[in-house]
mmCIF file of C-alpha atoms in Angstrom:
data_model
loop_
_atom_site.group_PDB
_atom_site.id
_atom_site.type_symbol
_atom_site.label_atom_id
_atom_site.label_comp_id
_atom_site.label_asym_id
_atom_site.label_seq_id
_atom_site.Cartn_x
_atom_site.Cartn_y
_atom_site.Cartn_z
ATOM 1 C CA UNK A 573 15.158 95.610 -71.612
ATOM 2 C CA UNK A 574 11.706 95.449 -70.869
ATOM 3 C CA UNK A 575 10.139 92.170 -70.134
ATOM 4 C CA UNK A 576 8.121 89.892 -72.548
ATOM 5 C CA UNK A 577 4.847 89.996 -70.616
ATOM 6 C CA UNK A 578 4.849 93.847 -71.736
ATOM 7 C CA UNK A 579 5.625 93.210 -75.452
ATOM 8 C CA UNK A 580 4.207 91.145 -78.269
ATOM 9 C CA UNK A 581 5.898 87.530 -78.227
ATOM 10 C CA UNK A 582 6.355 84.953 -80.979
ATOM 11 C CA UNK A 583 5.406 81.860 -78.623
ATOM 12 C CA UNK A 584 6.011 77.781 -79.711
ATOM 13 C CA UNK A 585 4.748 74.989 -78.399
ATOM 14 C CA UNK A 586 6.515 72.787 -75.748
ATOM 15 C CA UNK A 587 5.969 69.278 -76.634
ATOM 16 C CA UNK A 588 8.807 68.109 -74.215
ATOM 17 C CA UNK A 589 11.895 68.606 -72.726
ATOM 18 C CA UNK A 590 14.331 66.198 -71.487
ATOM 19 C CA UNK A 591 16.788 66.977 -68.211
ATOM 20 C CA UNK A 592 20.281 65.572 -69.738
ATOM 21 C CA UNK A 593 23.264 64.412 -67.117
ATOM 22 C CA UNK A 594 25.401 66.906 -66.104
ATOM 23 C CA UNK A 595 23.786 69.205 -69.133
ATOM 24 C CA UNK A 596 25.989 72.540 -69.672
ATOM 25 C CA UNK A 597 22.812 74.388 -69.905
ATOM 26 C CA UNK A 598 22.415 75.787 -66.252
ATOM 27 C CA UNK A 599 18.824 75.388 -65.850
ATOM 28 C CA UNK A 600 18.753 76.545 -62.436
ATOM 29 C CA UNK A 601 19.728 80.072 -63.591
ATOM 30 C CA UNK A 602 21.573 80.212 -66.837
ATOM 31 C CA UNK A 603 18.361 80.621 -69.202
ATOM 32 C CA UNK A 604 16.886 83.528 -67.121
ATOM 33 C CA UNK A 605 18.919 86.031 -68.424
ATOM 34 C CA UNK A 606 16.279 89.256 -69.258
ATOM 35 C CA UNK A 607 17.642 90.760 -72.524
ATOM 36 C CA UNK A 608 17.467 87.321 -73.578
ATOM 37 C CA UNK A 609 14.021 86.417 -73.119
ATOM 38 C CA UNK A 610 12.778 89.832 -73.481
ATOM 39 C CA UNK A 611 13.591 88.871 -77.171
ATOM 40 C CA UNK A 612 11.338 87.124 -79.459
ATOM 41 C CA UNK A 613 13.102 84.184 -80.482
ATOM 42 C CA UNK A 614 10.923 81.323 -78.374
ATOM 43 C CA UNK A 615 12.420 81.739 -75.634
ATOM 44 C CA UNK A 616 9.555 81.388 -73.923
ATOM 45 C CA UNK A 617 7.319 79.219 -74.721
ATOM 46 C CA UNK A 618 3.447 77.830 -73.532
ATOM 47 C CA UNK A 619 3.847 75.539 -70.470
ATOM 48 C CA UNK A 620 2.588 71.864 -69.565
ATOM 49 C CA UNK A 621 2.690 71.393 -66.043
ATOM 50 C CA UNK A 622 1.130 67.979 -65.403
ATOM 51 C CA UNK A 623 4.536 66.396 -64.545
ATOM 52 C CA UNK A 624 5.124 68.519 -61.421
ATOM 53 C CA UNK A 625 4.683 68.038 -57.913
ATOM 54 C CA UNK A 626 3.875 71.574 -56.077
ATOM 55 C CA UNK A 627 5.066 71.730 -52.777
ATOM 56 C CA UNK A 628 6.330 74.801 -50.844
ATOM 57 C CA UNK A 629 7.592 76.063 -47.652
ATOM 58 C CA UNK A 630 5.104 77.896 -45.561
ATOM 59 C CA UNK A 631 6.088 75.784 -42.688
ATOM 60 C CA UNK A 632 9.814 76.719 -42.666
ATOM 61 C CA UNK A 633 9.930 78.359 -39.155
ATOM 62 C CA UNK A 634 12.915 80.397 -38.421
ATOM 63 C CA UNK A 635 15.070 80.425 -35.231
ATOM 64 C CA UNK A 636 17.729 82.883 -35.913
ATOM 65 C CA UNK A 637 17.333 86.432 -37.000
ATOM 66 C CA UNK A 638 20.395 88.022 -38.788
ATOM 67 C CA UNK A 639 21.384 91.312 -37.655
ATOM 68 C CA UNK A 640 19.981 93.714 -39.701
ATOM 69 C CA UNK A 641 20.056 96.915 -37.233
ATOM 70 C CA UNK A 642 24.622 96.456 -36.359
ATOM 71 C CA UNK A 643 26.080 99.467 -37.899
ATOM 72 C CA UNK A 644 29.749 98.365 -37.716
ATOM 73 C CA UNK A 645 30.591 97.622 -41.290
ATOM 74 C CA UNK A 646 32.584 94.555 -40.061
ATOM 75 C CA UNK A 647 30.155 92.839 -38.187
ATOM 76 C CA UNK A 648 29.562 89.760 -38.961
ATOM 77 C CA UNK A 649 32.165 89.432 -41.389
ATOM 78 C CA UNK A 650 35.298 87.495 -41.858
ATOM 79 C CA UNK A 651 38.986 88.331 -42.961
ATOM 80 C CA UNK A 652 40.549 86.476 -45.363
ATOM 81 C CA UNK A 653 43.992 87.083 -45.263
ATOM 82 C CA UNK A 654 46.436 88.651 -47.937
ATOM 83 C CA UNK A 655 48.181 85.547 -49.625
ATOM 84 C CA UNK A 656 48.838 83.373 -52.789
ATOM 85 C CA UNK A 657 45.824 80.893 -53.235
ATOM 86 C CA UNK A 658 44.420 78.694 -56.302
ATOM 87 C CA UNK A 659 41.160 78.730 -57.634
ATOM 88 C CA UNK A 660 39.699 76.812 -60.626
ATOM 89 C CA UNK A 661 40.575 73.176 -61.310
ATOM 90 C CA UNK A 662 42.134 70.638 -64.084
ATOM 91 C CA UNK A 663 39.118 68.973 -64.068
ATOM 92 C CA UNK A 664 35.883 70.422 -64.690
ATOM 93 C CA UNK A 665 32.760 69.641 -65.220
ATOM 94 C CA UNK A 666 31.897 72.190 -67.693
ATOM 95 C CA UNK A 667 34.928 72.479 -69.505
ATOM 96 C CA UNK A 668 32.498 75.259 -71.497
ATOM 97 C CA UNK A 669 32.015 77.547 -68.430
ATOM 98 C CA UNK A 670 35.826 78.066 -68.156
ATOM 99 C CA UNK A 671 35.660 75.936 -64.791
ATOM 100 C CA UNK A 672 39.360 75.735 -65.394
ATOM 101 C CA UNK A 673 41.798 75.679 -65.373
ATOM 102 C CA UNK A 674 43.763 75.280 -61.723
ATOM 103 C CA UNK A 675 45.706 78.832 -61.796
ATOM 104 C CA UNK A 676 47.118 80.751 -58.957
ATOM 105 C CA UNK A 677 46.113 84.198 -57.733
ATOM 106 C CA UNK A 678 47.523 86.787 -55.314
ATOM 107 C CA UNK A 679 45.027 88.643 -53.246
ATOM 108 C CA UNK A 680 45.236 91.920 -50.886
ATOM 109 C CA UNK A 681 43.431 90.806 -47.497
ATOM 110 C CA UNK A 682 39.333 91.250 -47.687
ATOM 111 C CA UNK A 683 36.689 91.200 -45.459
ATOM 112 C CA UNK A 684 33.577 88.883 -46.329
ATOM 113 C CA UNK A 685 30.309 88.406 -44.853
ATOM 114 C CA UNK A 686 29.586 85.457 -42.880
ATOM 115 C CA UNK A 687 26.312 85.012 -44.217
ATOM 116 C CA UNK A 688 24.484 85.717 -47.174
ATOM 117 C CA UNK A 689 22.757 89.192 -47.259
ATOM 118 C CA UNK A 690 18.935 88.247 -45.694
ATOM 119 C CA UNK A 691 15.597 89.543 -46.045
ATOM 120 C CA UNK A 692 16.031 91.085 -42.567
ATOM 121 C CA UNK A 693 18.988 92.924 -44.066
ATOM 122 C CA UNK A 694 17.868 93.880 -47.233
ATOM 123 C CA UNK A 695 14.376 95.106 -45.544
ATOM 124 C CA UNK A 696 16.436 97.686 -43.536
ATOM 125 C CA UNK A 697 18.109 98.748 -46.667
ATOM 126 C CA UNK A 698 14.347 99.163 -48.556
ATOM 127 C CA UNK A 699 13.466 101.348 -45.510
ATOM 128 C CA UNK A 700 15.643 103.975 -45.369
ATOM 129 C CA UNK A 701 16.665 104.416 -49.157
ATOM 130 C CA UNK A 702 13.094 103.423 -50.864
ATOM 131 C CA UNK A 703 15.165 100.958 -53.483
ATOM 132 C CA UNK A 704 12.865 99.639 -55.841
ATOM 133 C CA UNK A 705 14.975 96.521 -57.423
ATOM 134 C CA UNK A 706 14.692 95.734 -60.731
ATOM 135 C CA UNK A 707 12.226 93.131 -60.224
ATOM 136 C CA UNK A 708 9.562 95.785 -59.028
ATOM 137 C CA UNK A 709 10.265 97.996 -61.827
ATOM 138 C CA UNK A 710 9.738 95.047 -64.464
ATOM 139 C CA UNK A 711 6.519 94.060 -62.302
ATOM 140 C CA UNK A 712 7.751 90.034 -62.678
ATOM 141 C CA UNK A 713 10.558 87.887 -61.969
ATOM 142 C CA UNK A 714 11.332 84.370 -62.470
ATOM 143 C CA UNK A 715 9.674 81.669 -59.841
ATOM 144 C CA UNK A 716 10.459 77.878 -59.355
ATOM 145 C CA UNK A 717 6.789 76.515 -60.553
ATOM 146 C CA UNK A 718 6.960 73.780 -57.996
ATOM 147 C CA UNK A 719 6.714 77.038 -55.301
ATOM 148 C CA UNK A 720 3.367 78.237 -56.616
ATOM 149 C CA UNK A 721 0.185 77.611 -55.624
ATOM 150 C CA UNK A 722 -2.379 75.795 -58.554
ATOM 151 C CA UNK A 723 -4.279 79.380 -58.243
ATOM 152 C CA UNK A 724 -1.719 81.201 -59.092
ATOM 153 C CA UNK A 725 -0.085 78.840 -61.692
ATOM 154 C CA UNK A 726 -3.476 78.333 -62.981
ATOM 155 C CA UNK A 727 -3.539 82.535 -64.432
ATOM 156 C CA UNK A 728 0.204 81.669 -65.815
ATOM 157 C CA UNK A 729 0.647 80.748 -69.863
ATOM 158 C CA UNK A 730 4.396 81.445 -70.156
ATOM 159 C CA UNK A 731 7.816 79.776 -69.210
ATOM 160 C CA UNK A 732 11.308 79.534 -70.123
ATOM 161 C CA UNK A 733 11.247 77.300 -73.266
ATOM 162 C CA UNK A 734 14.795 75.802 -71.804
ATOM 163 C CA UNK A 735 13.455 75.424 -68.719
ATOM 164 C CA UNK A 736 10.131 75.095 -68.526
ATOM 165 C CA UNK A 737 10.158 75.000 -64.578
ATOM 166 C CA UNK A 738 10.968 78.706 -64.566
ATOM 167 C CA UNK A 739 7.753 80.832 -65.066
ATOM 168 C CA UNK A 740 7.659 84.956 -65.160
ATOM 169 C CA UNK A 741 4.968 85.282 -62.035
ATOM 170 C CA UNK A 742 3.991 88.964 -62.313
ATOM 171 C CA UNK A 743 4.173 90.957 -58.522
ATOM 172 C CA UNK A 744 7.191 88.148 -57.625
ATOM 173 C CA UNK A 745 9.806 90.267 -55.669
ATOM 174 C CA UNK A 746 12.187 89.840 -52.925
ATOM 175 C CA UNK A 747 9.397 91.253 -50.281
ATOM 176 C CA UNK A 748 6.650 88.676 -52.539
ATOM 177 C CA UNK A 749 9.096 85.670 -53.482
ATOM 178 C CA UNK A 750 6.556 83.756 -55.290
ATOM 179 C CA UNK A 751 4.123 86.494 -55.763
ATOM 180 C CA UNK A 752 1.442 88.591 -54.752
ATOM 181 C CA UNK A 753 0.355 85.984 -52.399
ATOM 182 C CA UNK A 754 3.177 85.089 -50.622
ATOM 183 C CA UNK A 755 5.964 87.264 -47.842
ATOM 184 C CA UNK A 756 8.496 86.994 -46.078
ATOM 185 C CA UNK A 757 6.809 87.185 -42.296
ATOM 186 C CA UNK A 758 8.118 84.092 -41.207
ATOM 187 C CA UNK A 759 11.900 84.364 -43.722
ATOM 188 C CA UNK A 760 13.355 87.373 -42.234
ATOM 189 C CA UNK A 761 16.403 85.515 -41.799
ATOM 190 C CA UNK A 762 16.255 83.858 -44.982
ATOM 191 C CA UNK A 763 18.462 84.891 -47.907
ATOM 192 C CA UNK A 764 16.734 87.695 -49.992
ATOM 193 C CA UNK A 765 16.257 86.657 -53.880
ATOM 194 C CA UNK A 766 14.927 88.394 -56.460
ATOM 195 C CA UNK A 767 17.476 90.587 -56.245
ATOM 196 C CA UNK A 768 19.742 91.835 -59.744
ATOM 197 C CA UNK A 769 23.127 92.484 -60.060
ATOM 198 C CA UNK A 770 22.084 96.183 -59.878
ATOM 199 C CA UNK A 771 20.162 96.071 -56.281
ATOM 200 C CA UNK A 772 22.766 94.120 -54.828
ATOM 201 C CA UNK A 773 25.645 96.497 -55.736
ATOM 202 C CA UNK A 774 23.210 99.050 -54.785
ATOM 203 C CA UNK A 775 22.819 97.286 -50.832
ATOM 204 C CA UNK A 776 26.483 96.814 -50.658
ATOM 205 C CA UNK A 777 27.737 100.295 -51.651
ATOM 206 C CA UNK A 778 25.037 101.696 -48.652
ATOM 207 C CA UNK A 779 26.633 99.703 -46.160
ATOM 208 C CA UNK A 780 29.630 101.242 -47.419
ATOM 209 C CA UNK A 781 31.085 97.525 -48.904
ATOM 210 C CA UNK A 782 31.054 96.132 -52.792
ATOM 211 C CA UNK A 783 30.826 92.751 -53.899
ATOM 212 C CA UNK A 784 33.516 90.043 -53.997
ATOM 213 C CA UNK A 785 35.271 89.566 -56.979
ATOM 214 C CA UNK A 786 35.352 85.930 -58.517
ATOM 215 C CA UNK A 787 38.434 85.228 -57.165
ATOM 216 C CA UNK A 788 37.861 86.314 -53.700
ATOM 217 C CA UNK A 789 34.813 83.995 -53.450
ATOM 218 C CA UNK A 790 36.008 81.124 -54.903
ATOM 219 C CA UNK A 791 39.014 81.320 -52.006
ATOM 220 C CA UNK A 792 36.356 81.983 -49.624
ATOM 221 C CA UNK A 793 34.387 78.994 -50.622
ATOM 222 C CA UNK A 794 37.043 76.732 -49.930
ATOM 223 C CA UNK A 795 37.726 77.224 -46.949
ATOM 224 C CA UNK A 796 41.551 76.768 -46.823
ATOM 225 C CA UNK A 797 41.171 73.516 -48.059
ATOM 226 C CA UNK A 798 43.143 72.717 -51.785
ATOM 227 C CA UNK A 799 41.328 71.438 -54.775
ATOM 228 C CA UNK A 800 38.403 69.694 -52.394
ATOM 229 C CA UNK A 801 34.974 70.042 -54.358
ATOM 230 C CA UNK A 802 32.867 71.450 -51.679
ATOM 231 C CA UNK A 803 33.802 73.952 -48.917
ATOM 232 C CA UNK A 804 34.024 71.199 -46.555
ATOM 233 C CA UNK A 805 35.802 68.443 -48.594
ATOM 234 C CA UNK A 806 35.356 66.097 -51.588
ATOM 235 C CA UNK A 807 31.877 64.028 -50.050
ATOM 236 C CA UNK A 808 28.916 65.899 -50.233
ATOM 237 C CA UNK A 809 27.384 64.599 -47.043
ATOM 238 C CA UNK A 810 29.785 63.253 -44.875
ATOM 239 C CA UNK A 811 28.989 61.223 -41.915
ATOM 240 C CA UNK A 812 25.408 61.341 -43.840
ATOM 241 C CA UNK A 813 24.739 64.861 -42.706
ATOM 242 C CA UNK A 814 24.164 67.596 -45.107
ATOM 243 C CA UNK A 815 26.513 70.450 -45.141
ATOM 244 C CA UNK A 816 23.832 72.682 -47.870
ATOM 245 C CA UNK A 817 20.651 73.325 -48.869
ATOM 246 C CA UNK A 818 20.411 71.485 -52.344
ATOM 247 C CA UNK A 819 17.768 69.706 -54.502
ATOM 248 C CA UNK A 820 17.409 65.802 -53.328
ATOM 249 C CA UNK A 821 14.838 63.641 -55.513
ATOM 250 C CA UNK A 822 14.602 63.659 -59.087
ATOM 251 C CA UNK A 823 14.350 67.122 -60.717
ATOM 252 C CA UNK A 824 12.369 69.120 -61.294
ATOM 253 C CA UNK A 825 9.341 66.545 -60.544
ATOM 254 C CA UNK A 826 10.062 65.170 -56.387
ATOM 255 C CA UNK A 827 12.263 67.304 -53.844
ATOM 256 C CA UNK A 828 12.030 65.181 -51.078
ATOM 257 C CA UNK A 829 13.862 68.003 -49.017
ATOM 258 C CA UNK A 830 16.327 65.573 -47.108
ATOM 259 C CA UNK A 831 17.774 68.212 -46.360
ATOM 260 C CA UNK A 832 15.063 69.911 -44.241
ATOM 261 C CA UNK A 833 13.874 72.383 -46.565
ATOM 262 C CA UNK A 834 12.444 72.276 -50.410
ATOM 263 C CA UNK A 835 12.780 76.407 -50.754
ATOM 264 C CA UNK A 836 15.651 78.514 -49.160
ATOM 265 C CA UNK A 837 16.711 77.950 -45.454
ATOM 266 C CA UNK A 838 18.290 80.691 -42.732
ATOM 267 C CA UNK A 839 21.364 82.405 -43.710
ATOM 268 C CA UNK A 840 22.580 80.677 -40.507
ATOM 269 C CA UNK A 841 21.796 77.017 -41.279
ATOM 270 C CA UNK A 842 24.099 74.559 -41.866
ATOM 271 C CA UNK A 843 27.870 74.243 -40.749
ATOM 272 C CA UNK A 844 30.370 76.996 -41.573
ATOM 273 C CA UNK A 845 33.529 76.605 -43.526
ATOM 274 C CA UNK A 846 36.613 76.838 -41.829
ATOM 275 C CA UNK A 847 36.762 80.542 -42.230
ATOM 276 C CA UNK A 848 33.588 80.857 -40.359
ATOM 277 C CA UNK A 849 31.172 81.286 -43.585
ATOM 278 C CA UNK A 850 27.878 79.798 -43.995
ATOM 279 C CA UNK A 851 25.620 78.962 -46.645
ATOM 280 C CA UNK A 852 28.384 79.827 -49.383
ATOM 281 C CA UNK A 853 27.301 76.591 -51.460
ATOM 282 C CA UNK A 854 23.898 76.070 -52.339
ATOM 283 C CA UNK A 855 21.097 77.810 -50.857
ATOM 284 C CA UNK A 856 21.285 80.561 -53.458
ATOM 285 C CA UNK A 857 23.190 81.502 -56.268
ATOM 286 C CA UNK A 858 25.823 84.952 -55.287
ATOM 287 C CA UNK A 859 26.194 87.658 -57.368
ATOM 288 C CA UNK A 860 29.958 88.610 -57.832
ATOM 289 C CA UNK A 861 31.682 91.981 -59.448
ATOM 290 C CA UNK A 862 33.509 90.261 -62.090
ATOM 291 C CA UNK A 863 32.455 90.411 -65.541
ATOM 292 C CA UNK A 864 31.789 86.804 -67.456
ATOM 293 C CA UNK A 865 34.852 84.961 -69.004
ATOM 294 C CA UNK A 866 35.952 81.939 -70.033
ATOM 295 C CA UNK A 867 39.431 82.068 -71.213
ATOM 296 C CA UNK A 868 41.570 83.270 -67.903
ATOM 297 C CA UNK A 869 44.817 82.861 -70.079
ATOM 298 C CA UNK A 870 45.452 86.673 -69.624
ATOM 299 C CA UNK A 871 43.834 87.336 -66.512
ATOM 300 C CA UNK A 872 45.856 89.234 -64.114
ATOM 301 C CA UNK A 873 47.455 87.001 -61.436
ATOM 302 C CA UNK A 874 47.097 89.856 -58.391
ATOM 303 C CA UNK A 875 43.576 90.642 -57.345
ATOM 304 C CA UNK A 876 41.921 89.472 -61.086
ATOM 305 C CA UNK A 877 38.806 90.877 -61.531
ATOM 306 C CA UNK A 878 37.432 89.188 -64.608
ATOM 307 C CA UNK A 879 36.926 90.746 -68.143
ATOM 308 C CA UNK A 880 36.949 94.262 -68.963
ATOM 309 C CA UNK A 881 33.202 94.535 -70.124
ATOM 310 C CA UNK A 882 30.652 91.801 -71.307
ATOM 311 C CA UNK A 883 27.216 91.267 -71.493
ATOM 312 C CA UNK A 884 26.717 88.917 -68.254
ATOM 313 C CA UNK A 885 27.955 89.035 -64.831
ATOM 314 C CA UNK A 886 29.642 86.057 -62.807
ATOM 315 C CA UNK A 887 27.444 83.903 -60.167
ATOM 316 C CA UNK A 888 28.667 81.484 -58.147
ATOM 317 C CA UNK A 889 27.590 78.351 -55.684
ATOM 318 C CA UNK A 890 24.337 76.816 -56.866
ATOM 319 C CA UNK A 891 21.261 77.110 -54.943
ATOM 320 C CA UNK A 892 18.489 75.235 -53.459
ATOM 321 C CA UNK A 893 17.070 74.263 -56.858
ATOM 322 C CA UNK A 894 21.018 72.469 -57.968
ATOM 323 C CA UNK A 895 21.074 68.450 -58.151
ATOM 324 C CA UNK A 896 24.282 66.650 -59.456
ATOM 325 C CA UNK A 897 22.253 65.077 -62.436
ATOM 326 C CA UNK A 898 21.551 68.452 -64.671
ATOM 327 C CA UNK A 899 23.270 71.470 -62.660
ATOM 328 C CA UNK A 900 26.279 70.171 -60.607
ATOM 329 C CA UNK A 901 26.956 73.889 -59.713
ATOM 330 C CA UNK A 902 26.971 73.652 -56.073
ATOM 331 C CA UNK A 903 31.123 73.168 -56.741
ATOM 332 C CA UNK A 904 33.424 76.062 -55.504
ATOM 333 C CA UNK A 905 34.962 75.778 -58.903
ATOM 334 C CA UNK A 906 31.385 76.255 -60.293
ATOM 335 C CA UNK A 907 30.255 79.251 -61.925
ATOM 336 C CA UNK A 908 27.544 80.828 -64.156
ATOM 337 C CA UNK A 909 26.227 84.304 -65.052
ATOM 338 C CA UNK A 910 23.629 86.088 -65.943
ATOM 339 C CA UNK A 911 22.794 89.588 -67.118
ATOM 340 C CA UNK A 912 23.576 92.083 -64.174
ATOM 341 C CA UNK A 913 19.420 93.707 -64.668
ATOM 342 C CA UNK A 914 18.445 89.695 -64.080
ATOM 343 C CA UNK A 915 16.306 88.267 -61.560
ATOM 344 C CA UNK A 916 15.026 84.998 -59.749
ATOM 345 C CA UNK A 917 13.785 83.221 -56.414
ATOM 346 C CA UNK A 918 17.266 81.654 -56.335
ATOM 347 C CA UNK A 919 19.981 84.350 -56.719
ATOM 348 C CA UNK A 920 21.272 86.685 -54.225
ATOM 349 C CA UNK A 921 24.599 87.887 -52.769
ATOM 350 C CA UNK A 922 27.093 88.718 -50.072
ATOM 351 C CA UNK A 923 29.305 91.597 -49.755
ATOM 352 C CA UNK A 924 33.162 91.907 -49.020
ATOM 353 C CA UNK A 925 35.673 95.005 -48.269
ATOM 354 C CA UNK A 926 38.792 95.825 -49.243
ATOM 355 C CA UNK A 927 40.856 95.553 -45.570
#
């Protein structure tokens, strides 16, 4: 479990790497798994990083701070009501990630949050429990390189051999998001990352809340809408504005950030759903409670909550890093996972109830 920078590593040499269309390797997330790289199998590997263009987002100035100090437990939540709903769809993307198929569920009413869980928040929780997440107890987690600054990738000889974009940046936490030289001063209300599976269950179960399963996201996500792509609708920017906070350019080299921002942006940005929830595709990935499946042909129709035990935990709607051409996971129907002790600049969560 502990992380390669602690233990001896067979390393190989990355001559190249090419970004395929629509790849079913989730390089935005999928490769980071810990246990896996923790092994010595190459899956990391010495980097190249001429062909990348460093930008980040020091600029980024906030204008909404999410309410870290409300003590009602439904604040700033919404209820979904109880009801038959379909999730899934007859026509995935990944057919491999068990993106389908279209099935109907029954779910007992829920309350969700309206935004994802912020660094405000998450401070509040740090202060008055001491949590150390996962990512402080490693001493690294997994950075976007085009975030770091040429003195700090400069003292970096590692990345993810399957995504060579991903580098282990030791001191990178959700109070340091791209290390030891960076905070969150001016990102309060921007979504925390760096967070596991394990701190986020941990934040939830404070506030006295867990987190969604699968299902309940995924009905979230769309809104009240049936079998649209996007919580919005089918057109990813319609009337040219942008509903999420998504890669534009050509990954991983150019971001142009069309969509104002290259890193993460407020919990609060963008339009909300019809149900009143923001920011549930793209910006960054969300841990859910369900454990990873593929094959829902025996998955219970009322409340499912995934598979009984596995090694990886479901994710779901893309983040900032997600671009149509290799990781077309922004998709309600979407999904990924990673190990539950996993962490990375682009995953974090939001929390539901059982009403």
């Amino acid at each position: 479990m502990f992380r390669s920078l602690k233990r001896k590593i067979i390393f190989t040499i990355l001559i190249s790497y090419v970004v395929a269309d629509n790849s079913n390797e989730c390089s935005c997330g999928k490769n980071l798994n810990r246990e896996k790289c923790d092994k010595t199998n190459g899956d990391y590997c010495h980097k190249n990083n001429d062909n990348f263009i460093i930008t980040n987002n020091e600029d980024l100035k906030s204008h909404f701070l999410h309410n870290a100090d409300d003590k009602d437990k439904y604040s700033n939540m919404v209820k979904i009501e109880s009801d038959s709903y379909f999730i899934g769809t007859n026509e995935p993307v990944f057919a491999p990630d068990g993106e389908g198929p279209r099935r109907e569920v029954i779910l007992d009413s829920f309350y969700i949050d309206k935004y994802e869980v912020s660094n405000g928040d998450f401070k509040k929780f740090v202060t008055e429990t001491n949590h150390q997440t996962e990512a402080e107890k490693f001493g690294d987690s997994f950075v976007f390189e085009g975030l770091l600054s040429e003195k700090l990738k400069s003292t970096i000889d590692q990345a993810v051999k399957a995504a060579p974009w991903w580098l282990p940046v030791k001191g990178a936490s959700w109070i340091h998001p791209e290390g030891n030289d960076s905070n969150i001063t001016d990102r309060l209300d921007h979504p925390v990352v760096h967070v596991s599976w394990h701190d986020a269950s941990a934040y939830c179960k404070w506030l006295g809340k867990r987190l969604p399963t699968e299902a309940e996201w995924e009905v979230t996500c769309r809104g009240g809408l049936k079998d649209r792509l996007y919580p919005w609708g089918n057109k990813l920017t319609p009337n040219n504005e942008h509903r999420t906070n998504i890669w534009q350019g050509e990954f991983p080299g150019s971001n142009t950030g069309e969509d104002g921002f290259i890193g993460t942006s407020p919990v609060t940005n963008f339009p909300p759903n019809k149900y009143g929830v923001y920011n549930i595709a793209g910006n960054v990935w969300e841990w859910t409670s369900d454990w990873w499946q593929i094959d829902h042909s025996k998955t219970e129709k009322k409340n499912p909550t995934g598979a009984d035990n596995a090694l990886d935990k479901v994710k779901k709607g893309g983040s900032y890093l997600c671009h149509k051409s290799y990781c077309y996971r922004y998709r309600c129907a979407a999904r990924s996972q990673n190990t539950p002790d996993t962490s990375a600049g682009n995953v974090g969560f939001r929390c539901a109830v059982s009403a």
